[in-house]
Amino acid sequence: MTAPAQHVTLAAETSTGGLLLWVVLPYVCLAVFVLGHIWRYRYDKFGWTTRSSQLYERRLLRIGSPLFHFGILVVLLGHIGGLVIPKSWTEAAGISEHVYHIGAVFLGTIAGVCTLGGLTILIYRRRTVGPVFSATTRNDKAMYVSLTLTIALGLAATVAANTVGGGYDYRETISPWFRSVFYFQPDPDLMTGAPVLFQLHALSALLLFAAWPFTRLVHMLTAPVGYLTRPYVVYRSRDTHLGARAPRRGWERSGT
Amino acid sequence: MRVMAQMAMVMNLDKCIGCHTCSVTCKQAWTNRTGVEYVWFNNVETRPGQGYPRRYEDQDTWQGGWELNKRGRLALKAGGRFKKLAQIFSNPKLPALDDYYEPWTYDYETLTNAPLQNHTPVARPKSLITGKDMKISWSANWDDNLGGAPEHGDKDVLLSQVSEKIKFEFEQTFMFYLPRICEHCLNPSCAASCPSGAIYKREEDGIVLVDQDRCRGWRMCVTGCPYKKVYFNHRTGKAEKCTFCFPRVEVGLPTVCSETCVGRLRYIGLVLYDADRVLEAASTPDDTDLYEAQRGVFLDPNDPAVVREAENAGIPRDWVEAAQRSPVHALINTYKVALPLHPEYRTMPMVWYVPPLSPVVDAVRDTGQDAEDHRNLFAAVDALRIPVDYLAQLFTAGDPAPVDAVLRRLAAMRAYMRDINLGREPDARIPEAVGMGEEQMYDMYRLLALAKYDERYVIPPAHAEQAHSLEELATVCSLDYDGGPGMGGSGPFGESSGGAAPLAVENFHALRHRQTSDTAATPTDKARRVNLFNWDGKGRPPGLFPNEPSGGGNGTGGNGDGKDEPKP
């Protein structure tokens, strides 16, 4: 009985908009992200690919693709460091807020510029190289808009906060909110006070995650790290159920 | 000893007339789809020539196959696991479309649509990549029959490795045809290069396949294969390769390329090999020893110990018997006339070749000697128009001795059989000179010259207890699939997303699509069209007749129960 009462007071303090944006939306997006991937993996394994266009054009891809991908991997690591690891942990490890901030801004800006630069090259290539453009679906275009928007907003938020103010310590607000979502005790108040660019970045990222399972971005989830440990040559027995369909119920092959 | 069975092929190059029937039928069966226009699971190359894709044998450039590293251990030439993953965002060693060719179609429609004019209308070539007009400058067979040899001849990778003398003789032209399919290697470097583990070697018959559901399009296999027989489907974003026509082989039928081969030069059969010795053989230090090393991996299916081990390994009895009758085993190990293609790539290829004995008889006759005398023939082998050195570059990593031995055996067979055909006493010294018995030589002649369908293709079908689950024998109706994914439309995530359709259904729809479309791109009213060739006369497919005018009238054909028929 006490738990619901607590929620009622929480809701009373926060505006409905805040509640929708920072509690409902994250959970909806998260659910779509997880369930969408499961659904896609079950029903569209054949469509689960990088859809590489290297065969059409390789000169621009050679520069743009590694720039973007390595950049975004560093950005991902940065986000893990900033959002997942609590401030108290880094301070316990002897890293002061100032040192962390310098490091984050330095690395983050380099990685962000690399990512955005790579993405610019890739989008330029996609638009100007005929075969690549004609292989671009509407789904791809929507994905590119969403991805570019998210990255640009993220970079803009960092740059704005550091040039206008003396930097914004998102580890006091955004990071606890991010973790609170996963504790199932979401606290929207932490987000409502954040600068608007950070809010927009978070919202666009949420929408990107919701769209993720339905775009070519799914290839990220099957990054082939298993290659490092598996034997070189894979042997497989002729399939237990060859043919495209699973056997009908009652017609499965028995035993070995 | 770990016995495994391998479905393998031997091609007798003496008989190949370069008609490309194998390539065309293979393409019709497997790669007549968008995204794989440039893909030839089977192609026939004129040698000397650049091959397909151009200069694919230049491994200094393409880095295909395996090599021995500094410690003498087998390593992927293009780099191991870490290097592969570091390069995953942009593969630096991938052939571009220019190295294959830009596929095209013709604007046939203008031929029928063009207005009356003084000049015959022309069907212009349209690129299948960009859809625009294009100038055709290369194709899969641009240098067929030495076409353009004065300009391109020296681009043959092998010619740079053979001596100056051959370059000179090349001016007097020699050529032969080399049909190529996937080698279904014992030590496949494409599978080893695949980061996703999607390429696998089937335990039962050794066929190397790409799991289309697991392939993520990282493209490392294309680099890894030194024969460049893995292709990238640019529409689906997946790798595709020769399947050894597994749906046919599983039911005991030869591959499409073999079935349709006009010269009947292909042989299919099982080879038993010792899987435990593959790595050791592939690591043989000297390139020229690899041919013998690979032969050493093969097991004698008539050896009782091998038969026992095969049974322990779960190889069915009829498969062992098929291996005993295998023409491939006979040509490789009994008669020793088949050689592997580029053993120096260390992938242990399993499509072998009987090298061509060029017009040796004519050459000898021109010198005024008795052209059918085996001694003259043997002497002529060294002076063949197709230089032994060139063949050695192809088949034995440059060692002329095994090629020479094979050619002598083939020449001896001709000389020996000539005596028999002319009713003379056969000369036992001829087979003896090449280390064969008379009976063995006659058997070899039978296999190379007379062998019928069931002797050339000894293919044990997959087992009956698995029949229900086999792709093409599926005992469930394949038509219950109608409207499912892969039915020739686009899935929700672009071209060809959704589950895979059975091959038969896919082929049916691909055929129908080709027959009903008359433009390079998908016609807009495709869904509403009807192809009378595919209409069995039953029912009324939508689009067969123009829409009926709605409303009244005197019945529109009735319900068939007679009640609506007008009464007199």
PDB file of N, CA, C and O in Angstrom, chain A residues 15-69:
ATOM      1  N   SER A  15       5.657  17.386 -13.431  1.00  0.00           N
ATOM      2  CA  SER A  15       4.639  17.684 -14.431  1.00  0.00           C
ATOM      3  C   SER A  15       4.369  16.443 -15.261  1.00  0.00           C
ATOM      4  O   SER A  15       5.201  15.537 -15.352  1.00  0.00           O
ATOM      5  N   THR A  16       3.191  16.420 -15.873  1.00  0.00           N
ATOM      6  CA  THR A  16       2.837  15.279 -16.694  1.00  0.00           C
ATOM      7  C   THR A  16       3.814  15.128 -17.850  1.00  0.00           C
ATOM      8  O   THR A  16       4.223  14.031 -18.215  1.00  0.00           O
ATOM      9  N   GLY A  17       4.224  16.265 -18.406  1.00  0.00           N
ATOM     10  CA  GLY A  17       5.170  16.223 -19.524  1.00  0.00           C
ATOM     11  C   GLY A  17       6.464  15.552 -19.128  1.00  0.00           C
ATOM     12  O   GLY A  17       6.976  14.686 -19.840  1.00  0.00           O
ATOM     13  N   GLY A  18       7.005  15.942 -17.988  1.00  0.00           N
ATOM     14  CA  GLY A  18       8.247  15.341 -17.512  1.00  0.00           C
ATOM     15  C   GLY A  18       8.107  13.848 -17.314  1.00  0.00           C
ATOM     16  O   GLY A  18       8.993  13.055 -17.649  1.00  0.00           O
ATOM     17  N   LEU A  19       6.947  13.486 -16.760  1.00  0.00           N
ATOM     18  CA  LEU A  19       6.696  12.072 -16.511  1.00  0.00           C
ATOM     19  C   LEU A  19       6.667  11.284 -17.821  1.00  0.00           C
ATOM     20  O   LEU A  19       7.270  10.220 -17.954  1.00  0.00           O
ATOM     21  N   LEU A  20       5.979  11.884 -18.804  1.00  0.00           N
ATOM     22  CA  LEU A  20       5.882  11.196 -20.095  1.00  0.00           C
ATOM     23  C   LEU A  20       7.257  11.080 -20.744  1.00  0.00           C
ATOM     24  O   LEU A  20       7.628  10.034 -21.263  1.00  0.00           O
ATOM     25  N   LEU A  21       8.030  12.180 -20.707  1.00  0.00           N
ATOM     26  CA  LEU A  21       9.306  12.194 -21.418  1.00  0.00           C
ATOM     27  C   LEU A  21      10.358  11.351 -20.738  1.00  0.00           C
ATOM     28  O   LEU A  21      11.130  10.659 -21.388  1.00  0.00           O
ATOM     29  N   TRP A  22      10.414  11.415 -19.427  1.00  0.00           N
ATOM     30  CA  TRP A  22      11.571  10.810 -18.742  1.00  0.00           C
ATOM     31  C   TRP A  22      11.242   9.532 -17.991  1.00  0.00           C
ATOM     32  O   TRP A  22      12.111   8.949 -17.366  1.00  0.00           O
ATOM     33  N   VAL A  23       9.974   9.129 -17.996  1.00  0.00           N
ATOM     34  CA  VAL A  23       9.645   7.827 -17.390  1.00  0.00           C
ATOM     35  C   VAL A  23       8.976   6.915 -18.407  1.00  0.00           C
ATOM     36  O   VAL A  23       9.441   5.805 -18.663  1.00  0.00           O
ATOM     37  N   VAL A  24       7.910   7.443 -19.018  1.00  0.00           N
ATOM     38  CA  VAL A  24       7.162   6.577 -19.943  1.00  0.00           C
ATOM     39  C   VAL A  24       7.982   6.290 -21.195  1.00  0.00           C
ATOM     40  O   VAL A  24       8.175   5.136 -21.569  1.00  0.00           O
ATOM     41  N   LEU A  25       8.479   7.373 -21.816  1.00  0.00           N
ATOM     42  CA  LEU A  25       9.202   7.202 -23.078  1.00  0.00           C
ATOM     43  C   LEU A  25      10.408   6.272 -22.954  1.00  0.00           C
ATOM     44  O   LEU A  25      10.583   5.375 -23.780  1.00  0.00           O
ATOM     45  N   PRO A  26      11.247   6.443 -21.931  1.00  0.00           N
ATOM     46  CA  PRO A  26      12.398   5.533 -21.833  1.00  0.00           C
ATOM     47  C   PRO A  26      11.981   4.064 -21.774  1.00  0.00           C
ATOM     48  O   PRO A  26      12.601   3.227 -22.423  1.00  0.00           O
ATOM     49  N   TYR A  27      10.932   3.791 -20.989  1.00  0.00           N
ATOM     50  CA  TYR A  27      10.537   2.388 -20.865  1.00  0.00           C
ATOM     51  C   TYR A  27       9.927   1.866 -22.159  1.00  0.00           C
ATOM     52  O   TYR A  27      10.164   0.719 -22.558  1.00  0.00           O
ATOM     53  N   VAL A  28       9.153   2.719 -22.816  1.00  0.00           N
ATOM     54  CA  VAL A  28       8.582   2.292 -24.094  1.00  0.00           C
ATOM     55  C   VAL A  28       9.716   1.994 -25.086  1.00  0.00           C
ATOM     56  O   VAL A  28       9.753   0.956 -25.740  1.00  0.00           O
ATOM     57  N   CYS A  29      10.665   2.933 -25.156  1.00  0.00           N
ATOM     58  CA  CYS A  29      11.765   2.762 -26.112  1.00  0.00           C
ATOM     59  C   CYS A  29      12.596   1.530 -25.775  1.00  0.00           C
ATOM     60  O   CYS A  29      12.989   0.766 -26.667  1.00  0.00           O
ATOM     61  N   LEU A  30      12.844   1.354 -24.500  1.00  0.00           N
ATOM     62  CA  LEU A  30      13.627   0.200 -24.068  1.00  0.00           C
ATOM     63  C   LEU A  30      12.914  -1.100 -24.437  1.00  0.00           C
ATOM     64  O   LEU A  30      13.529  -2.053 -24.944  1.00  0.00           O
ATOM     65  N   ALA A  31      11.612  -1.107 -24.188  1.00  0.00           N
ATOM     66  CA  ALA A  31      10.840  -2.320 -24.503  1.00  0.00           C
ATOM     67  C   ALA A  31      10.856  -2.587 -25.998  1.00  0.00           C
ATOM     68  O   ALA A  31      11.056  -3.730 -26.440  1.00  0.00           O
ATOM     69  N   VAL A  32      10.669  -1.518 -26.782  1.00  0.00           N
ATOM     70  CA  VAL A  32      10.683  -1.701 -28.237  1.00  0.00           C
ATOM     71  C   VAL A  32      12.049  -2.176 -28.686  1.00  0.00           C
ATOM     72  O   VAL A  32      12.173  -3.065 -29.550  1.00  0.00           O
ATOM     73  N   PHE A  33      13.097  -1.620 -28.081  1.00  0.00           N
ATOM     74  CA  PHE A  33      14.463  -1.994 -28.444  1.00  0.00           C
ATOM     75  C   PHE A  33      14.691  -3.488 -28.213  1.00  0.00           C
ATOM     76  O   PHE A  33      15.139  -4.213 -29.101  1.00  0.00           O
ATOM     77  N   VAL A  34      14.339  -3.950 -27.019  1.00  0.00           N
ATOM     78  CA  VAL A  34      14.601  -5.354 -26.679  1.00  0.00           C
ATOM     79  C   VAL A  34      13.681  -6.285 -27.458  1.00  0.00           C
ATOM     80  O   VAL A  34      14.135  -7.194 -28.168  1.00  0.00           O
ATOM     81  N   LEU A  35      12.388  -6.039 -27.359  1.00  0.00           N
ATOM     82  CA  LEU A  35      11.441  -6.942 -28.029  1.00  0.00           C
ATOM     83  C   LEU A  35      11.598  -6.866 -29.545  1.00  0.00           C
ATOM     84  O   LEU A  35      11.483  -7.877 -30.238  1.00  0.00           O
ATOM     85  N   GLY A  36      11.886  -5.663 -30.035  1.00  0.00           N
ATOM     86  CA  GLY A  36      12.068  -5.511 -31.480  1.00  0.00           C
ATOM     87  C   GLY A  36      13.217  -6.358 -31.986  1.00  0.00           C
ATOM     88  O   GLY A  36      13.118  -7.000 -33.023  1.00  0.00           O
ATOM     89  N   HIS A  37      14.311  -6.367 -31.224  1.00  0.00           N
ATOM     90  CA  HIS A  37      15.456  -7.189 -31.646  1.00  0.00           C
ATOM     91  C   HIS A  37      15.116  -8.670 -31.618  1.00  0.00           C
ATOM     92  O   HIS A  37      15.491  -9.413 -32.518  1.00  0.00           O
ATOM     93  N   ILE A  38      14.412  -9.072 -30.571  1.00  0.00           N
ATOM     94  CA  ILE A  38      14.045 -10.496 -30.489  1.00  0.00           C
ATOM     95  C   ILE A  38      13.168 -10.862 -31.681  1.00  0.00           C
ATOM     96  O   ILE A  38      13.387 -11.865 -32.367  1.00  0.00           O
ATOM     97  N   TRP A  39      12.193 -10.006 -31.935  1.00  0.00           N
ATOM     98  CA  TRP A  39      11.294 -10.286 -33.062  1.00  0.00           C
ATOM     99  C   TRP A  39      12.066 -10.320 -34.377  1.00  0.00           C
ATOM    100  O   TRP A  39      11.923 -11.234 -35.185  1.00  0.00           O
ATOM    101  N   ARG A  40      12.917  -9.323 -34.583  1.00  0.00           N
ATOM    102  CA  ARG A  40      13.663  -9.251 -35.843  1.00  0.00           C
ATOM    103  C   ARG A  40      14.571 -10.470 -35.996  1.00  0.00           C
ATOM    104  O   ARG A  40      14.694 -11.042 -37.074  1.00  0.00           O
ATOM    105  N   TYR A  41      15.204 -10.859 -34.897  1.00  0.00           N
ATOM    106  CA  TYR A  41      16.122 -11.994 -34.982  1.00  0.00           C
ATOM    107  C   TYR A  41      15.375 -13.279 -35.300  1.00  0.00           C
ATOM    108  O   TYR A  41      15.858 -14.136 -36.024  1.00  0.00           O
ATOM    109  N   ARG A  42      14.167 -13.374 -34.758  1.00  0.00           N
ATOM    110  CA  ARG A  42      13.401 -14.601 -35.009  1.00  0.00           C
ATOM    111  C   ARG A  42      12.858 -14.644 -36.423  1.00  0.00           C
ATOM    112  O   ARG A  42      12.820 -15.699 -37.052  1.00  0.00           O
ATOM    113  N   TYR A  43      12.419 -13.506 -36.920  1.00  0.00           N
ATOM    114  CA  TYR A  43      11.679 -13.531 -38.178  1.00  0.00           C
ATOM    115  C   TYR A  43      12.439 -12.956 -39.360  1.00  0.00           C
ATOM    116  O   TYR A  43      12.000 -13.088 -40.483  1.00  0.00           O
ATOM    117  N   ASP A  44      13.558 -12.306 -39.137  1.00  0.00           N
ATOM    118  CA  ASP A  44      14.248 -11.719 -40.272  1.00  0.00           C
ATOM    119  C   ASP A  44      15.755 -11.870 -40.136  1.00  0.00           C
ATOM    120  O   ASP A  44      16.489 -10.903 -40.236  1.00  0.00           O
ATOM    121  N   LYS A  45      16.203 -13.093 -39.901  1.00  0.00           N
ATOM    122  CA  LYS A  45      17.649 -13.306 -39.830  1.00  0.00           C
ATOM    123  C   LYS A  45      18.284 -12.975 -41.171  1.00  0.00           C
ATOM    124  O   LYS A  45      19.399 -12.496 -41.241  1.00  0.00           O
ATOM    125  N   PHE A  46      17.553 -13.255 -42.247  1.00  0.00           N
ATOM    126  CA  PHE A  46      18.139 -13.022 -43.571  1.00  0.00           C
ATOM    127  C   PHE A  46      18.379 -11.537 -43.813  1.00  0.00           C
ATOM    128  O   PHE A  46      19.299 -11.159 -44.521  1.00  0.00           O
ATOM    129  N   GLY A  47      17.536 -10.696 -43.227  1.00  0.00           N
ATOM    130  CA  GLY A  47      17.715  -9.260 -43.426  1.00  0.00           C
ATOM    131  C   GLY A  47      18.707  -8.644 -42.456  1.00  0.00           C
ATOM    132  O   GLY A  47      18.930  -7.448 -42.472  1.00  0.00           O
ATOM    133  N   TRP A  48      19.290  -9.480 -41.592  1.00  0.00           N
ATOM    134  CA  TRP A  48      20.175  -8.991 -40.535  1.00  0.00           C
ATOM    135  C   TRP A  48      21.595  -8.902 -41.086  1.00  0.00           C
ATOM    136  O   TRP A  48      22.367  -9.844 -40.989  1.00  0.00           O
ATOM    137  N   THR A  49      21.940  -7.807 -41.686  1.00  0.00           N
ATOM    138  CA  THR A  49      23.256  -7.683 -42.306  1.00  0.00           C
ATOM    139  C   THR A  49      23.690  -6.229 -42.329  1.00  0.00           C
ATOM    140  O   THR A  49      22.892  -5.323 -42.094  1.00  0.00           O
ATOM    141  N   THR A  50      24.953  -6.011 -42.625  1.00  0.00           N
ATOM    142  CA  THR A  50      25.486  -4.655 -42.716  1.00  0.00           C
ATOM    143  C   THR A  50      25.045  -3.968 -44.002  1.00  0.00           C
ATOM    144  O   THR A  50      25.178  -2.764 -44.128  1.00  0.00           O
ATOM    145  N   ARG A  51      24.546  -4.745 -44.967  1.00  0.00           N
ATOM    146  CA  ARG A  51      24.195  -4.220 -46.289  1.00  0.00           C
ATOM    147  C   ARG A  51      25.318  -3.338 -46.842  1.00  0.00           C
ATOM    148  O   ARG A  51      25.119  -2.195 -47.228  1.00  0.00           O
ATOM    149  N   SER A  52      26.494  -3.893 -46.870  1.00  0.00           N
ATOM    150  CA  SER A  52      27.672  -3.134 -47.315  1.00  0.00           C
ATOM    151  C   SER A  52      27.518  -2.655 -48.747  1.00  0.00           C
ATOM    152  O   SER A  52      26.964  -3.339 -49.592  1.00  0.00           O
ATOM    153  N   SER A  53      28.033  -1.467 -49.017  1.00  0.00           N
ATOM    154  CA  SER A  53      28.014  -0.946 -50.379  1.00  0.00           C
ATOM    155  C   SER A  53      29.435  -0.789 -50.899  1.00  0.00           C
ATOM    156  O   SER A  53      29.686  -0.006 -51.797  1.00  0.00           O
ATOM    157  N   GLN A  54      30.357  -1.548 -50.300  1.00  0.00           N
ATOM    158  CA  GLN A  54      31.761  -1.394 -50.698  1.00  0.00           C
ATOM    159  C   GLN A  54      31.989  -1.792 -52.150  1.00  0.00           C
ATOM    160  O   GLN A  54      32.880  -1.272 -52.807  1.00  0.00           O
ATOM    161  N   LEU A  55      31.161  -2.705 -52.641  1.00  0.00           N
ATOM    162  CA  LEU A  55      31.321  -3.146 -54.024  1.00  0.00           C
ATOM    163  C   LEU A  55      31.101  -1.989 -54.997  1.00  0.00           C
ATOM    164  O   LEU A  55      31.690  -1.949 -56.070  1.00  0.00           O
ATOM    165  N   TYR A  56      30.238  -1.053 -54.613  1.00  0.00           N
ATOM    166  CA  TYR A  56      29.934   0.064 -55.509  1.00  0.00           C
ATOM    167  C   TYR A  56      31.022   1.135 -55.477  1.00  0.00           C
ATOM    168  O   TYR A  56      31.308   1.770 -56.465  1.00  0.00           O
ATOM    169  N   GLU A  57      31.541   1.373 -54.314  1.00  0.00           N
ATOM    170  CA  GLU A  57      32.462   2.495 -54.133  1.00  0.00           C
ATOM    171  C   GLU A  57      33.337   2.197 -52.946  1.00  0.00           C
ATOM    172  O   GLU A  57      32.850   1.785 -51.901  1.00  0.00           O
ATOM    173  N   ARG A  58      34.661   2.377 -53.076  1.00  0.00           N
ATOM    174  CA  ARG A  58      35.480   2.048 -51.914  1.00  0.00           C
ATOM    175  C   ARG A  58      36.417   3.163 -51.482  1.00  0.00           C
ATOM    176  O   ARG A  58      36.957   3.122 -50.403  1.00  0.00           O
ATOM    177  N   ARG A  59      36.618   4.166 -52.354  1.00  0.00           N
ATOM    178  CA  ARG A  59      37.604   5.188 -52.011  1.00  0.00           C
ATOM    179  C   ARG A  59      37.126   6.027 -50.822  1.00  0.00           C
ATOM    180  O   ARG A  59      37.842   6.205 -49.839  1.00  0.00           O
ATOM    181  N   LEU A  60      35.893   6.527 -50.896  1.00  0.00           N
ATOM    182  CA  LEU A  60      35.356   7.330 -49.796  1.00  0.00           C
ATOM    183  C   LEU A  60      35.076   6.467 -48.577  1.00  0.00           C
ATOM    184  O   LEU A  60      35.307   6.879 -47.443  1.00  0.00           O
ATOM    185  N   LEU A  61      34.592   5.243 -48.847  1.00  0.00           N
ATOM    186  CA  LEU A  61      34.263   4.349 -47.724  1.00  0.00           C
ATOM    187  C   LEU A  61      35.501   4.036 -46.901  1.00  0.00           C
ATOM    188  O   LEU A  61      35.440   3.915 -45.683  1.00  0.00           O
ATOM    189  N   ARG A  62      36.624   3.921 -47.617  1.00  0.00           N
ATOM    190  CA  ARG A  62      37.889   3.572 -46.971  1.00  0.00           C
ATOM    191  C   ARG A  62      38.231   4.591 -45.888  1.00  0.00           C
ATOM    192  O   ARG A  62      38.824   4.249 -44.864  1.00  0.00           O
ATOM    193  N   ILE A  63      37.889   5.859 -46.109  1.00  0.00           N
ATOM    194  CA  ILE A  63      38.170   6.902 -45.113  1.00  0.00           C
ATOM    195  C   ILE A  63      36.996   7.031 -44.144  1.00  0.00           C
ATOM    196  O   ILE A  63      37.159   7.010 -42.933  1.00  0.00           O
ATOM    197  N   GLY A  64      35.792   7.166 -44.713  1.00  0.00           N
ATOM    198  CA  GLY A  64      34.628   7.509 -43.896  1.00  0.00           C
ATOM    199  C   GLY A  64      34.233   6.436 -42.909  1.00  0.00           C
ATOM    200  O   GLY A  64      33.948   6.726 -41.743  1.00  0.00           O
ATOM    201  N   SER A  65      34.232   5.194 -43.378  1.00  0.00           N
ATOM    202  CA  SER A  65      33.684   4.131 -42.531  1.00  0.00           C
ATOM    203  C   SER A  65      34.515   3.876 -41.273  1.00  0.00           C
ATOM    204  O   SER A  65      33.976   3.875 -40.166  1.00  0.00           O
ATOM    205  N   PRO A  66      35.844   3.694 -41.374  1.00  0.00           N
ATOM    206  CA  PRO A  66      36.609   3.505 -40.134  1.00  0.00           C
ATOM    207  C   PRO A  66      36.547   4.733 -39.240  1.00  0.00           C
ATOM    208  O   PRO A  66      36.452   4.607 -38.014  1.00  0.00           O
ATOM    209  N   LEU A  67      36.572   5.921 -39.848  1.00  0.00           N
ATOM    210  CA  LEU A  67      36.506   7.156 -39.055  1.00  0.00           C
ATOM    211  C   LEU A  67      35.238   7.171 -38.211  1.00  0.00           C
ATOM    212  O   LEU A  67      35.257   7.404 -37.004  1.00  0.00           O
ATOM    213  N   PHE A  68      34.120   6.881 -38.879  1.00  0.00           N
ATOM    214  CA  PHE A  68      32.854   6.899 -38.168  1.00  0.00           C
ATOM    215  C   PHE A  68      32.786   5.777 -37.134  1.00  0.00           C
ATOM    216  O   PHE A  68      32.442   6.015 -35.973  1.00  0.00           O
ATOM    217  N   HIS A  69      33.128   4.572 -37.551  1.00  0.00           N
ATOM    218  CA  HIS A  69      32.909   3.429 -36.653  1.00  0.00           C
ATOM    219  C   HIS A  69      33.839   3.456 -35.437  1.00  0.00           C
ATOM    220  O   HIS A  69      33.394   3.214 -34.311  1.00  0.00           O
TER     221      HIS A  69
END
